[in-house]
Amino acid sequence: MPKKPPLSPVEELASLEWRVRECRFDRSVAETINFRLGEVVIDSLNDVEDTKGNNGQSGRLIVTNLRVIWHSHRNVKTNLSVGFLAMNRLVIKPTTSVLRGGNIRALHINATNTRFGKTTKYHFIFTNVVEGSPRLFTSIQAVHKAFESSRLYRELRVRTAITTHGQLILLPGELLIHSLDGVMNINGDAGTLGTMTWTSHRITWVSQMNELYNISVPYLAAANLVLKDTKFGRLIIVKTKATAWRYTLGFRIDPPEKALEYFEQMREAFNSFCRNPDFGVRFEQSAPMHPFEVAAAGVEDDDVEILGAGDEGDAFGAYFADDDEASHEHRPPVFSEELGLAIETLRPGATLRKLWTVT
């Protein structure tokens, strides 16, 4: 069987977008605990309980600049990954923990996963088994705040304040490569002259007549750059990802023979960024972290086959967030013949066996 050709830097980075966007459960160690292409471990905490899905099991919680990872000490294949883009709300409130006993403060994370057009809500609860340690709360909240404040590194922006006195406002760590006047932005059958700038992190264009008529395309939001001959002449085409509204932007540089030179500069900057991406999360650590010593020490994949793992619904069923719970309208109690006591009505498709085998 012929070997698949290696992915380009752009394709490889795109294949790892799930890290920041999705919630994933019980995946292989090589997939879940694999920090590369811009992912940096910021903190690692031992003795953290996944109270919602694995109550009574101690594990390791890893905070990176892109997501939160938890895996069980008992079996590293029992794991979860929650991207910061999937998180909707973080709150500290009491919960019941088996390891700590009684009601203690825990970190609650509400998240939303959207795959193949289907949206699922999840609710995660993490409890620090070590009494009196605030790092579980402070680390995740601080990194999440830093992530939220760095959107310009990752999100396409249209008609926002990206310049001052005609100069592009550079982001921390961003390097200016080239700025070119007289570039026409083709929109429909019309064109507008402006200044096009490409940096180590993005491509921008600003109208010469109105600075607020502009666009900023981070390389993290770009899908492809091509040079194409059209009825408007030779254009540099910038296509954005589905997560950035699938824009197709056309820019004409005169004279046409210079377009190839500038296009090569942009493409090289784009590929260079994808080989060493910067997601913009700036976070100062109190002590240097050694991710492969701290986070992955003793973590090895094995050849054990886990029976029943094919039913993916069972793996993450315990993390479902009820809309009823969010509105404080609980389902009515019913008598369970299996348990011999009253329980809350189960959600459609859920069974006591599935809920019991999650932990």
Coordinates of C-alpha atoms in Angstrom, one line a residue:
M1 CA 0.0 0.0 0.0
P2 CA 1.6 3.3 -1.0
K3 CA 2.5 5.7 1.7
K4 CA 0.5 8.9 2.1
P5 CA 2.4 12.0 1.2
P6 CA 3.3 14.2 4.2
L7 CA 1.0 17.0 5.1
S8 CA 2.0 20.5 4.2
P9 CA 2.5 22.9 7.2
V10 CA -0.9 24.4 6.5
E11 CA -2.6 21.1 6.4
E12 CA -0.9 19.8 9.5
L13 CA -1.9 22.8 11.6
A14 CA -5.5 22.5 10.3
S15 CA -5.6 18.9 11.3
L16 CA -4.9 19.9 14.9
E17 CA -7.6 22.6 15.2
W18 CA -9.7 20.2 17.3
R19 CA -7.4 20.9 20.3
V20 CA -8.8 24.4 20.8
R21 CA -12.3 23.9 19.4
E22 CA -13.6 20.6 20.6
C23 CA -14.3 18.4 23.6
R24 CA -12.9 14.9 23.2
F25 CA -13.1 11.8 25.4
D26 CA -11.0 8.6 25.9
R27 CA -8.8 9.1 22.9
S28 CA -5.3 7.5 22.6
V29 CA -2.4 8.9 24.6
A30 CA -0.6 9.8 21.4
E31 CA -3.5 11.9 20.3
T32 CA -4.6 13.5 23.6
I33 CA -1.2 14.1 25.4
N34 CA 0.8 15.3 22.5
F35 CA 2.0 18.9 22.7
R36 CA 3.2 20.3 19.4
L37 CA 2.7 23.1 16.8
G38 CA 2.2 26.0 19.1
E39 CA 0.8 24.2 22.1
V40 CA 2.6 24.9 25.4
V41 CA 2.1 23.3 28.8
I42 CA 1.5 26.1 31.3
D43 CA 0.6 24.1 34.4
S44 CA 0.2 20.5 35.5
L45 CA -1.7 19.4 38.7
N46 CA -1.7 16.0 40.3
D47 CA -4.5 14.7 42.4
V48 CA -7.4 16.3 40.6
E49 CA -10.8 14.5 40.5
D50 CA -13.0 14.5 37.5
T51 CA -16.0 14.7 39.7
K52 CA -18.7 14.7 37.0
G53 CA -17.6 11.7 35.0
N54 CA -15.1 9.8 37.2
N55 CA -16.1 10.6 40.7
G56 CA -13.7 8.9 43.1
Q57 CA -10.8 8.7 40.6
S58 CA -7.7 10.8 41.1
G59 CA -5.9 12.0 38.0
R60 CA -3.7 14.6 36.5
L61 CA -5.0 17.9 35.1
I62 CA -2.9 19.7 32.4
V63 CA -3.4 23.3 31.4
T64 CA -2.0 24.4 28.1
N65 CA -2.4 27.6 26.1
L66 CA -5.1 25.9 24.0
R67 CA -7.1 23.5 26.3
V68 CA -7.5 21.6 29.5
I69 CA -6.7 17.9 29.7
W70 CA -7.5 15.4 32.4
H71 CA -6.5 11.8 32.6
S72 CA -6.9 9.1 35.3
H73 CA -3.9 7.9 37.3
R74 CA -5.5 4.4 37.2
N75 CA -5.8 4.2 33.4
V76 CA -4.4 7.0 31.2
K77 CA -6.8 6.0 28.4
T78 CA -9.6 7.4 30.6
N79 CA -9.1 11.0 29.6
L80 CA -10.7 14.1 28.3
S81 CA -9.7 17.3 26.4
V82 CA -11.6 20.6 26.5
G83 CA -10.6 23.4 24.1
F84 CA -10.8 26.9 25.4
L85 CA -12.9 27.9 22.4
A86 CA -15.5 25.3 23.4
M87 CA -15.8 26.7 26.9
N88 CA -18.8 29.0 27.6
R89 CA -18.6 29.5 31.4
L90 CA -16.3 28.9 34.3
V91 CA -17.6 29.1 37.8
I92 CA -16.5 27.9 41.3
K93 CA -19.3 26.4 43.4
P94 CA -19.8 23.5 45.9
T95 CA -20.1 19.9 44.7
T96 CA -20.0 16.4 46.2
S97 CA -16.7 14.6 46.0
V98 CA -16.0 11.0 46.8
L99 CA -12.3 11.5 47.4
R100 CA -12.7 14.6 49.5
G101 CA -16.0 13.7 51.1
G102 CA -18.9 16.0 51.5
N103 CA -19.6 19.3 49.7
I104 CA -16.4 21.1 48.7
R105 CA -15.5 23.9 46.2
A106 CA -15.0 22.7 42.7
L107 CA -14.4 24.3 39.3
H108 CA -17.4 23.9 37.0
I109 CA -16.9 24.3 33.2
N110 CA -19.8 24.6 30.7
A111 CA -18.8 23.8 27.2
T112 CA -20.4 23.3 23.7
N113 CA -19.2 20.9 21.1
T114 CA -20.2 21.4 17.5
R115 CA -19.4 18.6 15.0
F116 CA -21.0 17.8 11.7
G117 CA -23.6 20.4 12.3
K118 CA -24.7 18.9 15.6
T119 CA -24.3 20.9 18.9
T120 CA -23.9 19.1 22.2
K121 CA -23.6 20.8 25.6
Y122 CA -21.3 19.4 28.3
H123 CA -20.7 20.1 32.0
F124 CA -17.4 19.3 33.6
I125 CA -16.5 19.4 37.3
F126 CA -12.9 19.3 38.6
T127 CA -12.1 19.0 42.3
N128 CA -8.6 19.4 43.9
V129 CA -8.0 16.4 46.1
V130 CA -5.3 18.4 48.0
E131 CA -7.1 20.6 50.5
G132 CA -6.3 24.3 50.5
S133 CA -4.6 24.4 47.1
P134 CA -6.1 27.2 44.9
R135 CA -4.1 26.4 41.7
L136 CA -6.9 24.5 40.2
F137 CA -9.0 27.6 40.1
T138 CA -6.4 30.2 39.5
S139 CA -4.5 28.5 36.7
I140 CA -7.4 27.6 34.4
Q141 CA -9.2 30.9 35.0
A142 CA -6.1 33.0 34.3
V143 CA -5.1 31.1 31.2
H144 CA -8.7 31.2 29.9
K145 CA -8.8 35.0 30.5
A146 CA -5.4 35.3 28.6
F147 CA -6.9 33.2 25.7
E148 CA -10.0 35.4 25.5
S149 CA -8.0 38.6 25.4
S150 CA -5.9 37.4 22.4
R151 CA -8.6 37.0 19.8
L152 CA -6.8 39.2 17.2
Y153 CA -4.2 36.5 16.8
R154 CA -6.8 33.9 15.7
E155 CA -10.0 35.7 14.4
L156 CA -10.7 37.5 11.2
R157 CA -11.7 41.1 11.8
V158 CA -13.5 43.4 9.4
R159 CA -13.9 47.2 9.9
T160 CA -12.2 47.4 13.3
A161 CA -9.6 49.8 14.7
I162 CA -6.3 48.0 13.6
T163 CA -4.4 51.2 12.7
T164 CA -3.4 54.5 14.3
H165 CA -2.2 57.5 12.3
G166 CA -2.1 55.3 9.2
Q167 CA 0.2 52.7 10.8
L168 CA -0.8 49.1 11.6
I169 CA -0.9 48.4 15.3
L170 CA 1.3 45.4 15.8
L171 CA 0.4 42.7 18.2
P172 CA 2.9 41.6 20.9
G173 CA 5.5 39.4 19.2
E174 CA 4.3 40.4 15.7
L175 CA 6.9 41.5 13.1
L176 CA 6.3 43.7 10.1
I177 CA 7.5 42.1 6.9
H178 CA 6.2 44.5 4.2
S179 CA 3.7 47.3 3.6
L180 CA 2.5 48.2 0.1
D181 CA 0.4 51.2 -1.0
G182 CA -1.8 51.2 -4.0
V183 CA -3.2 47.7 -3.6
M184 CA -6.7 47.3 -5.0
N185 CA -9.2 45.2 -3.0
I186 CA -11.6 43.7 -5.5
N187 CA -15.2 43.4 -4.2
G188 CA -17.8 42.3 -6.7
D189 CA -17.2 44.3 -9.9
A190 CA -15.6 47.2 -8.0
G191 CA -12.2 47.9 -6.5
T192 CA -10.9 50.1 -3.7
L193 CA -7.4 51.3 -3.3
G194 CA -5.6 50.8 0.0
T195 CA -2.5 49.6 1.8
M196 CA -1.8 45.9 2.1
T197 CA 0.5 44.7 4.9
W198 CA 1.8 41.3 5.7
T199 CA 3.5 40.4 8.9
S200 CA 4.7 37.3 10.8
H201 CA 1.1 36.7 12.0
R202 CA -1.4 38.0 9.5
I203 CA -2.3 39.9 6.3
T204 CA -4.2 43.2 6.5
W205 CA -5.6 45.7 4.1
V206 CA -6.8 49.2 4.9
S207 CA -8.6 51.7 2.6
Q208 CA -6.7 54.8 1.7
M209 CA -9.9 56.9 2.0
N210 CA -11.2 55.4 5.3
E211 CA -9.1 53.6 7.8
L212 CA -12.1 51.9 9.3
Y213 CA -12.7 50.2 6.0
N214 CA -10.3 47.4 6.5
I215 CA -9.7 43.7 7.1
S216 CA -7.3 41.6 9.2
V217 CA -6.8 38.0 8.3
P218 CA -4.6 36.1 10.8
Y219 CA -2.8 33.1 9.3
L220 CA -4.7 31.0 11.9
A221 CA -7.9 32.0 10.1
A222 CA -6.5 31.6 6.5
A223 CA -7.2 28.4 4.5
N224 CA -5.1 29.1 1.4
L225 CA -3.2 31.7 -0.6
V226 CA -3.2 31.5 -4.4
L227 CA -2.1 33.7 -7.3
K228 CA -4.7 33.7 -10.0
D229 CA -5.3 35.4 -13.4
T230 CA -8.8 36.7 -13.6
K231 CA -10.9 39.2 -15.6
F232 CA -9.6 41.8 -13.2
G233 CA -6.0 40.9 -13.8
R234 CA -3.6 38.9 -11.7
L235 CA -4.9 38.7 -8.2
I236 CA -3.6 37.4 -4.9
I237 CA -6.5 35.3 -3.5
V238 CA -6.8 34.9 0.2
K239 CA -9.3 32.2 1.3
T240 CA -10.4 31.9 4.9
K241 CA -11.5 28.8 6.8
A242 CA -15.1 27.7 7.4
T243 CA -14.7 28.9 11.0
A244 CA -13.9 32.4 9.6
W245 CA -16.9 32.7 7.3
R246 CA -15.3 31.2 4.2
Y247 CA -14.3 34.6 2.7
T248 CA -12.6 34.8 -0.7
L249 CA -10.6 38.0 -0.9
G250 CA -8.9 39.3 -4.0
F251 CA -6.1 41.9 -4.1
R252 CA -4.5 43.3 -7.3
I253 CA -1.0 44.6 -7.2
D254 CA 0.3 46.9 -10.0
P255 CA 2.4 46.4 -12.0
P256 CA 1.3 42.7 -12.4
E257 CA 4.9 41.4 -12.7
K258 CA 5.5 42.4 -9.0
A259 CA 2.5 40.4 -7.9
L260 CA 4.5 37.1 -8.0
E261 CA 7.3 38.5 -5.9
Y262 CA 5.0 39.8 -3.2
F263 CA 2.9 36.6 -3.3
E264 CA 6.0 34.5 -2.7
Q265 CA 6.8 36.6 0.3
M266 CA 3.3 36.2 1.7
R267 CA 3.2 32.5 1.1
E268 CA 6.6 32.0 2.8
A269 CA 5.4 34.0 5.8
F270 CA 2.2 31.9 5.9
N271 CA 4.1 28.6 5.8
S272 CA 6.7 29.7 8.3
F273 CA 3.9 30.7 10.7
C274 CA 2.2 27.3 10.3
R275 CA 5.4 25.5 11.1
N276 CA 5.7 27.5 14.4
P277 CA 2.3 29.0 15.1
D278 CA 1.6 31.6 17.8
F279 CA -1.9 31.5 19.3
G280 CA -1.3 34.7 21.1
V281 CA -1.8 33.5 24.7
R282 CA 0.7 35.4 26.8
F283 CA 1.1 33.9 30.3
E284 CA 3.9 34.3 32.7
Q285 CA 4.7 31.1 34.7
S286 CA 5.9 31.3 38.3
A287 CA 8.3 28.4 37.6
P288 CA 9.5 26.9 34.3
M289 CA 7.5 23.9 33.2
H290 CA 8.9 20.8 31.6
P291 CA 5.9 19.3 29.8
F292 CA 7.3 15.9 28.9
E293 CA 8.7 15.4 32.4
V294 CA 5.8 16.8 34.3
A295 CA 2.7 16.1 32.1
A296 CA 3.7 12.9 30.3
A297 CA 5.9 11.1 32.8
G298 CA 5.1 7.5 32.9
V299 CA 2.4 7.9 30.3
E300 CA 2.7 5.1 27.8
D301 CA 0.2 3.6 25.4
D302 CA -0.4 -0.1 25.7
D303 CA -2.0 -2.9 23.8
V304 CA -4.8 -3.6 26.2
E305 CA -8.2 -3.8 24.5
I306 CA -11.0 -2.1 26.5
L307 CA -14.2 -4.0 26.1
G308 CA -17.2 -1.9 25.2
A309 CA -15.0 1.1 24.1
G310 CA -16.8 1.1 20.7
D311 CA -19.9 2.7 22.3
E312 CA -18.6 6.2 22.3
G313 CA -21.9 7.5 23.7
D314 CA -21.1 5.8 27.0
A315 CA -17.7 7.5 27.3
F316 CA -19.1 11.1 27.5
G317 CA -22.7 10.5 28.5
A318 CA -21.9 11.6 32.1
Y319 CA -20.8 15.0 30.9
F320 CA -24.0 16.0 29.2
A321 CA -25.3 19.4 30.4
D322 CA -29.0 19.5 30.8
D323 CA -31.0 22.5 29.5
D324 CA -33.3 21.6 32.4
E325 CA -30.4 22.0 34.8
A326 CA -29.4 25.3 33.4
S327 CA -32.9 26.7 33.9
H328 CA -33.2 25.0 37.4
E329 CA -36.3 23.0 36.2
H330 CA -35.4 19.4 37.3
R331 CA -37.1 16.4 35.8
P332 CA -39.7 14.8 38.1
P333 CA -38.7 11.8 40.3
V334 CA -39.8 8.3 39.4
F335 CA -39.5 4.9 41.2
S336 CA -36.6 2.7 39.9
E337 CA -37.3 -1.0 40.2
E338 CA -33.6 -1.7 39.6
L339 CA -32.4 0.4 42.6
G340 CA -35.5 0.2 44.7
L341 CA -35.7 3.9 45.3
A342 CA -36.8 7.2 43.7
I343 CA -34.5 8.8 41.1
E344 CA -34.8 11.7 38.7
T345 CA -36.2 10.8 35.3
L346 CA -33.4 9.9 33.0
R347 CA -32.8 11.8 29.8
P348 CA -33.9 10.1 26.6
G349 CA -31.5 7.3 25.6
A350 CA -29.8 7.1 29.0
T351 CA -29.9 4.0 31.1
L352 CA -28.7 3.2 34.6
R353 CA -26.2 0.7 33.3
K354 CA -24.6 3.3 31.0
L355 CA -24.4 5.9 33.8
W356 CA -23.0 3.3 36.2
T357 CA -20.2 2.0 33.9
V358 CA -18.9 5.6 33.1
T359 CA -16.8 5.5 36.3

